[in-house]
mmCIF file of C-alpha atoms and ligand atoms in Angstrom:
data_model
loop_
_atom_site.group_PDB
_atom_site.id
_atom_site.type_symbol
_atom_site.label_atom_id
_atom_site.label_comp_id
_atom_site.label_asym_id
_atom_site.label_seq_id
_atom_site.Cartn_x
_atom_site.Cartn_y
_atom_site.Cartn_z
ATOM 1 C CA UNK N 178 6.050 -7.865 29.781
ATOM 2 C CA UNK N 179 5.147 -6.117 33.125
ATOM 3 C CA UNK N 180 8.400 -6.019 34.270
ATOM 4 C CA UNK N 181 9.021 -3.204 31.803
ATOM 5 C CA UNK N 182 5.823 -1.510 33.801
ATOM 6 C CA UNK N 183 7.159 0.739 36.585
ATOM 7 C CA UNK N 184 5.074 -0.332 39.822
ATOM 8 C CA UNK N 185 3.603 -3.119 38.612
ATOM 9 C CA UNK N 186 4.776 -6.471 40.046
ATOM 10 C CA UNK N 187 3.725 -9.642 38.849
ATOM 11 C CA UNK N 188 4.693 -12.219 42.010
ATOM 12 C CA UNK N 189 5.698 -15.663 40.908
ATOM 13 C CA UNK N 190 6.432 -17.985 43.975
ATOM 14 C CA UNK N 191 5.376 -22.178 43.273
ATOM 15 C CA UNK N 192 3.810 -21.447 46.560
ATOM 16 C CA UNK N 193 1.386 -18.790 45.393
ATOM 17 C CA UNK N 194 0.480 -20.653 42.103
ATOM 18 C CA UNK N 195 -0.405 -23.536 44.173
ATOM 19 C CA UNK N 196 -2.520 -22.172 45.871
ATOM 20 C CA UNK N 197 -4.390 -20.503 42.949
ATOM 21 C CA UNK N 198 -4.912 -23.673 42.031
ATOM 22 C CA UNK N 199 -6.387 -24.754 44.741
ATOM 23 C CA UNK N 200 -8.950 -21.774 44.562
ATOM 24 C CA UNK N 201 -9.375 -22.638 40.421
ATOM 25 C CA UNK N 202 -11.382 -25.467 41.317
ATOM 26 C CA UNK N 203 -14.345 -25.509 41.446
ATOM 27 C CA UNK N 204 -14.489 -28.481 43.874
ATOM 28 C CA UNK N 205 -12.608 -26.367 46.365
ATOM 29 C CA UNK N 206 -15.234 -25.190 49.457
ATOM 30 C CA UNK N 207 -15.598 -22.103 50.935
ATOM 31 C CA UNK N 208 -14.087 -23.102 53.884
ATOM 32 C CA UNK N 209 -11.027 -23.938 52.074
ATOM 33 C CA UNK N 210 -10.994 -21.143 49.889
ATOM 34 C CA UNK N 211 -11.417 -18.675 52.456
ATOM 35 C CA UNK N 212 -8.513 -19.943 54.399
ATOM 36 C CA UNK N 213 -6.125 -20.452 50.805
ATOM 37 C CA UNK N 214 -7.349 -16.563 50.674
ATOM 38 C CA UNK N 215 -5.500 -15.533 53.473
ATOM 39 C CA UNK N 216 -2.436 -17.436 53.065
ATOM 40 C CA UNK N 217 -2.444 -16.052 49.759
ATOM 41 C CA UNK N 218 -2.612 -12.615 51.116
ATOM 42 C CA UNK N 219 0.026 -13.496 53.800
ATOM 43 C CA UNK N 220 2.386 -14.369 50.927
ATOM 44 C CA UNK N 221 1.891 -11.339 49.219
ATOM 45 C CA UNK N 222 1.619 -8.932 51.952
ATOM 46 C CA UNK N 223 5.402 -10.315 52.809
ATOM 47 C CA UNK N 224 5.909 -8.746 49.930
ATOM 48 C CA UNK N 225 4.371 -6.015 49.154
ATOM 49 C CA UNK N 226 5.677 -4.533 52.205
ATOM 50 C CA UNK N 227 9.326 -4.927 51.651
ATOM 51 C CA UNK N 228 9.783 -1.265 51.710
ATOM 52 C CA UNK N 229 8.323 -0.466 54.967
ATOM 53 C CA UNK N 230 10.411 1.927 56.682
ATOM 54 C CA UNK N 231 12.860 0.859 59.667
ATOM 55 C CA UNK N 232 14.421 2.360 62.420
ATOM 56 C CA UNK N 233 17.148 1.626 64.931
ATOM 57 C CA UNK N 234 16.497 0.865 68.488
ATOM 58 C CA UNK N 235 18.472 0.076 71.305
ATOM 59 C CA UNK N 236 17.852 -3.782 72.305
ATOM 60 C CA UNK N 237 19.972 -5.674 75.563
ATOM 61 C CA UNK N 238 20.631 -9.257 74.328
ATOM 62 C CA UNK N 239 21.230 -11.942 76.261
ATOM 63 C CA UNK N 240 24.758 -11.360 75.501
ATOM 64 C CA UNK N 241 24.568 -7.627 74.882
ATOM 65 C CA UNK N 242 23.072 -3.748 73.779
ATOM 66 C CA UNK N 243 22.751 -3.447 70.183
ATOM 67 C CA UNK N 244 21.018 -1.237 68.168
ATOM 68 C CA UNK N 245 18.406 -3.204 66.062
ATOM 69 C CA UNK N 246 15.896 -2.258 62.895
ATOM 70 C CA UNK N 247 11.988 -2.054 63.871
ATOM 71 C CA UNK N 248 9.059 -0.691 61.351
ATOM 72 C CA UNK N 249 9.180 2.733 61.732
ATOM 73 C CA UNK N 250 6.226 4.808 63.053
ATOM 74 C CA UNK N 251 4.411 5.158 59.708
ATOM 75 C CA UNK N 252 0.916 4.395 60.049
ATOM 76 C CA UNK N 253 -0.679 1.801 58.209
ATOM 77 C CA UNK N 254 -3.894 1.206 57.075
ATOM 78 C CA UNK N 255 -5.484 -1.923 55.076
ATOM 79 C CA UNK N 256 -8.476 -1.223 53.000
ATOM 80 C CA UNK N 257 -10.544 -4.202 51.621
ATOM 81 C CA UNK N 258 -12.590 -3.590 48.703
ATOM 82 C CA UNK N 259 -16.143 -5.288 49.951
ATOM 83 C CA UNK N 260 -17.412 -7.939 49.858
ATOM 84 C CA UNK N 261 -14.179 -9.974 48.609
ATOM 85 C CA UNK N 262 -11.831 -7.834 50.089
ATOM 86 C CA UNK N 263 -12.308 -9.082 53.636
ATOM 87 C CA UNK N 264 -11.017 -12.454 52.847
ATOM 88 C CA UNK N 265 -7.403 -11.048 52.740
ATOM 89 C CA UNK N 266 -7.683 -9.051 55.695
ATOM 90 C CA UNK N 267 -6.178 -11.285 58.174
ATOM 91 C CA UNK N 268 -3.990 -12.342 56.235
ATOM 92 C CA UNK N 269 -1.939 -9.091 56.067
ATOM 93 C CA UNK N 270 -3.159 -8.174 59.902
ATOM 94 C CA UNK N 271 -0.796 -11.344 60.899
ATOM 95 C CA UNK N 272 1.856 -9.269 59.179
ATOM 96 C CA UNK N 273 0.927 -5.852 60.410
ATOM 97 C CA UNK N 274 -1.313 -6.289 63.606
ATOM 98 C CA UNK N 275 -1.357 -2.390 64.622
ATOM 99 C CA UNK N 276 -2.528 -1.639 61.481
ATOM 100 C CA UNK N 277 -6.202 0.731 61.125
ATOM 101 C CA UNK N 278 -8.769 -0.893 59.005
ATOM 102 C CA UNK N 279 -10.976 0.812 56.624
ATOM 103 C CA UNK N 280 -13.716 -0.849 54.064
ATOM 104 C CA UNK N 281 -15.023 0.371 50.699
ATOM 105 C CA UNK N 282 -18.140 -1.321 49.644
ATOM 106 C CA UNK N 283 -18.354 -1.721 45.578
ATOM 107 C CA UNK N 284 -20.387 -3.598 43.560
ATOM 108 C CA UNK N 285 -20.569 -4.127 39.790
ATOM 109 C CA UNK N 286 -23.357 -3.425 37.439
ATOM 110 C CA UNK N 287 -24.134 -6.660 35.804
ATOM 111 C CA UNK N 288 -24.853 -4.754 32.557
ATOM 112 C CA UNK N 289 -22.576 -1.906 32.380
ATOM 113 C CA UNK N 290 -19.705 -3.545 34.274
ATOM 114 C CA UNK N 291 -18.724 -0.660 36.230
ATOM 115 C CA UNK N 292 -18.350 -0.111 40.307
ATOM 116 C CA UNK N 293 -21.184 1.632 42.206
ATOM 117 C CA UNK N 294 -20.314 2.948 45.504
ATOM 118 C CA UNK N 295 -22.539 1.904 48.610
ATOM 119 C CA UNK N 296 -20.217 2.088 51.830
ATOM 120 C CA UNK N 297 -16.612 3.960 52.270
ATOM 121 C CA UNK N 298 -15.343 4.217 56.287
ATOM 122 C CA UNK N 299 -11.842 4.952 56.096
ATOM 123 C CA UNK N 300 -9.123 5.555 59.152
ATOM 124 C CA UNK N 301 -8.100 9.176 60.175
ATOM 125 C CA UNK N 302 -5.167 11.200 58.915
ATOM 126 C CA UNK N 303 -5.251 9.311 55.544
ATOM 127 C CA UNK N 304 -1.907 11.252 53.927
ATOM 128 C CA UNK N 305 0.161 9.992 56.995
ATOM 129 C CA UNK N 306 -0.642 6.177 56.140
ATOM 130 C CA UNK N 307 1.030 3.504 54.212
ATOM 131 C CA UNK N 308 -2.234 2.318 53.049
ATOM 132 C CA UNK N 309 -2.961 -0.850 51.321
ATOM 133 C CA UNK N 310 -5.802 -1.750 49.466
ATOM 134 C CA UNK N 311 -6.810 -5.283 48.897
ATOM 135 C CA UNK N 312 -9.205 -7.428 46.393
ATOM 136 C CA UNK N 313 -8.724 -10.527 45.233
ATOM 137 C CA UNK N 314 -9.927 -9.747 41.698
ATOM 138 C CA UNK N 315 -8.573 -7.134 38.972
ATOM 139 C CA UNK N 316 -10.890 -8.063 36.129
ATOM 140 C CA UNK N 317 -11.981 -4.715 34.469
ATOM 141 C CA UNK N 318 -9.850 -2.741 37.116
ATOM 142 C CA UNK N 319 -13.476 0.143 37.269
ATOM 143 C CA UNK N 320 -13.304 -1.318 40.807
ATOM 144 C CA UNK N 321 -9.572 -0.824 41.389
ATOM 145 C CA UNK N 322 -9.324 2.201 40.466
ATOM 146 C CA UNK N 323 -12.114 3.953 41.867
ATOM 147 C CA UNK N 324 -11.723 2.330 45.368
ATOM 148 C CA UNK N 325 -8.012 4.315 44.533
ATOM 149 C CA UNK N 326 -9.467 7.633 43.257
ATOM 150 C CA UNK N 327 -11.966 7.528 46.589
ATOM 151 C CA UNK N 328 -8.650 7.183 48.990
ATOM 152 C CA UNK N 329 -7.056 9.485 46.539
ATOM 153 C CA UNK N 330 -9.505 11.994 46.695
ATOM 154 C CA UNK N 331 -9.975 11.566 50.607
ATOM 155 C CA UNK N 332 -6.127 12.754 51.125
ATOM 156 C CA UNK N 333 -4.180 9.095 50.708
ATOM 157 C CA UNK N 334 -0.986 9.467 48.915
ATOM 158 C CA UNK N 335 0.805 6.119 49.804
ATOM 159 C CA UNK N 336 -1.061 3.582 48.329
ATOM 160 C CA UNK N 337 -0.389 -0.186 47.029
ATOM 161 C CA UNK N 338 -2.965 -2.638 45.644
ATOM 162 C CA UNK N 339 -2.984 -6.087 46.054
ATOM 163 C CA UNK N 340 -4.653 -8.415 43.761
ATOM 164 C CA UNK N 341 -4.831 -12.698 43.978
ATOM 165 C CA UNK N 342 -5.806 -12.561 39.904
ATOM 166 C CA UNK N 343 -5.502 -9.797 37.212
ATOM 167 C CA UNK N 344 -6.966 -9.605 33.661
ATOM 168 C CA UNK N 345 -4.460 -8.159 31.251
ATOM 169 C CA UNK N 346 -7.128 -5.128 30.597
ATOM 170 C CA UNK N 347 -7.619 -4.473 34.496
ATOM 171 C CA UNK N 348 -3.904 -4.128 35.156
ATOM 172 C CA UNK N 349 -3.150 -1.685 31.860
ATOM 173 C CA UNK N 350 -6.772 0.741 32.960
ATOM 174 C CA UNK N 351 -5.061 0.408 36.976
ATOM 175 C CA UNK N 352 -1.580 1.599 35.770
ATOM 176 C CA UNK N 353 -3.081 4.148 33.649
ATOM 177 C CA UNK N 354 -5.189 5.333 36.018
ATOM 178 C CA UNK N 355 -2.894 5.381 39.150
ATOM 179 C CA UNK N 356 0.939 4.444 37.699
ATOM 180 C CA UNK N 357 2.323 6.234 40.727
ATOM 181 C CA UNK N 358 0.398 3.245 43.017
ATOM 182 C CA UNK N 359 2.469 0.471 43.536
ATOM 183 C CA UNK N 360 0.376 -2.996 41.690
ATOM 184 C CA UNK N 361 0.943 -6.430 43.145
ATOM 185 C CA UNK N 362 -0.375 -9.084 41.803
ATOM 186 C CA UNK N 363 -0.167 -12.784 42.079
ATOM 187 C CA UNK N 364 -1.128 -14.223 38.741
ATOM 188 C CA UNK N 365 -1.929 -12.946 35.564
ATOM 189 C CA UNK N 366 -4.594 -14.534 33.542
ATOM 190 C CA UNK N 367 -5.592 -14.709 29.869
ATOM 191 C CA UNK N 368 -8.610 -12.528 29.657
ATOM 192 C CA UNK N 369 -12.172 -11.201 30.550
ATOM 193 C CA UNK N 370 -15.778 -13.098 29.088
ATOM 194 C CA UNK N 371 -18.350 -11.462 27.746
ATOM 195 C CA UNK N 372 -19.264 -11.003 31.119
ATOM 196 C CA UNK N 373 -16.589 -9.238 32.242
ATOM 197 C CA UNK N 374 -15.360 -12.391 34.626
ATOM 198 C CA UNK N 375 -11.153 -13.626 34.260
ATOM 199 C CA UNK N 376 -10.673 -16.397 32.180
ATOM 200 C CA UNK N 377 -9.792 -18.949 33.205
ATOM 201 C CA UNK N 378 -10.428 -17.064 36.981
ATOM 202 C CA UNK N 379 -11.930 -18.774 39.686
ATOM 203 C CA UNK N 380 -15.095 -17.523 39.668
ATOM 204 C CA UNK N 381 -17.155 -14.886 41.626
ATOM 205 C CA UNK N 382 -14.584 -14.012 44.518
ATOM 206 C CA UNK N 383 -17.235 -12.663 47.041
ATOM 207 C CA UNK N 384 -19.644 -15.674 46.432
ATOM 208 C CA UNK N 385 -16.633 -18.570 46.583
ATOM 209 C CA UNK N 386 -15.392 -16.657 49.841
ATOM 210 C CA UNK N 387 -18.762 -15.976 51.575
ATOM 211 C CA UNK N 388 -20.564 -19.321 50.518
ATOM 212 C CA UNK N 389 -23.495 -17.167 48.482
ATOM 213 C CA UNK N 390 -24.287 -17.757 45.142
ATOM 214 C CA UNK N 391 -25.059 -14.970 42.574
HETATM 215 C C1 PRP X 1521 -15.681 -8.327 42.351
HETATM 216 C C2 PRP X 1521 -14.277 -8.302 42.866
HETATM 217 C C3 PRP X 1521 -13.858 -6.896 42.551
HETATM 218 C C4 PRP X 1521 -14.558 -6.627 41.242
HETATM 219 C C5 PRP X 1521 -13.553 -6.783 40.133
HETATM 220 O O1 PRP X 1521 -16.556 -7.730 43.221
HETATM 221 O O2 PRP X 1521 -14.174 -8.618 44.231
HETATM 222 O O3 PRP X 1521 -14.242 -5.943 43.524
HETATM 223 O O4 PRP X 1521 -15.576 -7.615 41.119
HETATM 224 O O5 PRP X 1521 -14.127 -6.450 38.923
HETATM 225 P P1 PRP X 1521 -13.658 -5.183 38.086
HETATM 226 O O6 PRP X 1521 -12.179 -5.196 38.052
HETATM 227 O O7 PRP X 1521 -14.265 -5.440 36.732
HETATM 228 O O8 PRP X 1521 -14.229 -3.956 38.721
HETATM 229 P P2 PRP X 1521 -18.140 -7.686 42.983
HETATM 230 O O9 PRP X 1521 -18.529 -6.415 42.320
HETATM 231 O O10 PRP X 1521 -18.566 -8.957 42.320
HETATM 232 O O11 PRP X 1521 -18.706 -7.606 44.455
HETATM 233 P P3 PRP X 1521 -18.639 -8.677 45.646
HETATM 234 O O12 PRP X 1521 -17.203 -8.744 46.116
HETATM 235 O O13 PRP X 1521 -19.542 -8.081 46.663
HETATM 236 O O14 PRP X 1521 -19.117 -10.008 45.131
HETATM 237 N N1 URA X 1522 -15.201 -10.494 40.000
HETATM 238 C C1 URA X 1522 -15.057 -11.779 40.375
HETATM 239 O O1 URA X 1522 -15.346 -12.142 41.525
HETATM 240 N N2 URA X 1522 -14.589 -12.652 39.466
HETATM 241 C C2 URA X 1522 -14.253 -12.296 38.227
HETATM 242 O O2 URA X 1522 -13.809 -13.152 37.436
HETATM 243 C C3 URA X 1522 -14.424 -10.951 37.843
HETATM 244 C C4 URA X 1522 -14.895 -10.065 38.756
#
């Protein structure tokens, strides 16, 4: 079905779904599911960035000069939606260590279900980045897209999203929202609960990552 949704891209990879797995259980620790996190977010990142732009440079070989492809000057930026955000963060630094770093703090009324905003530091010269913003979890999508409209809003043009898990209602309010933002997402699940959490999920993201408990 989401193929037929322009910017939307459901990833399926054996190596990805075992890994959800992994952080489905509720056995699994935090130290483990920190670390599946990022590997995760490695995965997807390899992704997600396929359309970086390259240029030619002139490399001596061994043997000899060529002219060779490097990522192009384009700034990047990573933004992590706080608190679960940060778990993917290294995971896409590995890919992209130059990259600037900038954090937008969200949390959800338990009640209403919608984002409140309570931090938002983001890099310098916004509409020159390839910026990429990252949360493991796309239940309701409030928090999606406003940590979008915020970058949107503070002159950020190029934007993807990457999400571990989706709900079916997060991904069609995200593509309604923002359809000209690219959506990557590693597994789509059946629904939301009554309160608001993916079924069957894994769970609070920031709590599983962080070792809290709500
Ligand atoms: C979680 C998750 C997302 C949000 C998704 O964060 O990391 O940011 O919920 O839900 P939504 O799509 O319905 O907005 P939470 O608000 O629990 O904060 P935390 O990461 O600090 O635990
Ligand atoms: N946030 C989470 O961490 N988990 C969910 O299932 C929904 C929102």
């Amino acid at each position: 079905m989401y193929e037929k949704m322009e910017n939307v891209f459901v990833l399926d990879h054996p190596l990805l779904k075992h890994k959800i797995s992994r952080l489905r259980d509720k056995e699994t620790g935090t130290n483990e599911f920190r670390s599946i996190v990022g590997e995760i977010a490695l995965l997807m990142g390899y992704e997600a960035l396929r359309d970086l732009p390259t240029e030619e440079i002139e490399v001596e070989t061994p043997v000899e000069v060529c002219m060779t492809p490097v990522i192009s000057g384009r700034k990047l930026a990573i933004v992590p939606i706080l608190r679960a955000g940060l778990g993917m963060v290294s995971g896409i630094l590995s890919l992209v260590p130059a990259a600037k770093v900038g954090h937008i703090g969200l949390f959800r009324d338990e009640e209403t279900h919608e984002p409140h905003e309570y931090y938002c530091k983001l890099p310098g010269a916004l509409e020159e980045r390839i910026i990429t913003v990252v949360d493991p979890m796309l239940a309701t999508g409030g928090s999606a897209v406003g940590a979008v409209s915020l970058i949107k809003e503070k002159g950020g043009r190029n934007i993807k999203f990457m999400s571990i898990l989706a709900a079916p209602e997060g991904i069609e309010r995200f593509h309604a929202a923002h359809p000209d933002v690219q959506l990557y997402v590693a597994q789509v699940d059946r629904g939301l609960n009554d309160d608001a959490y993916i079924c069957p999920g894994l769970g609070d993201a920031g709590d599983r990552i962080f070792g809290t408990e709500s």
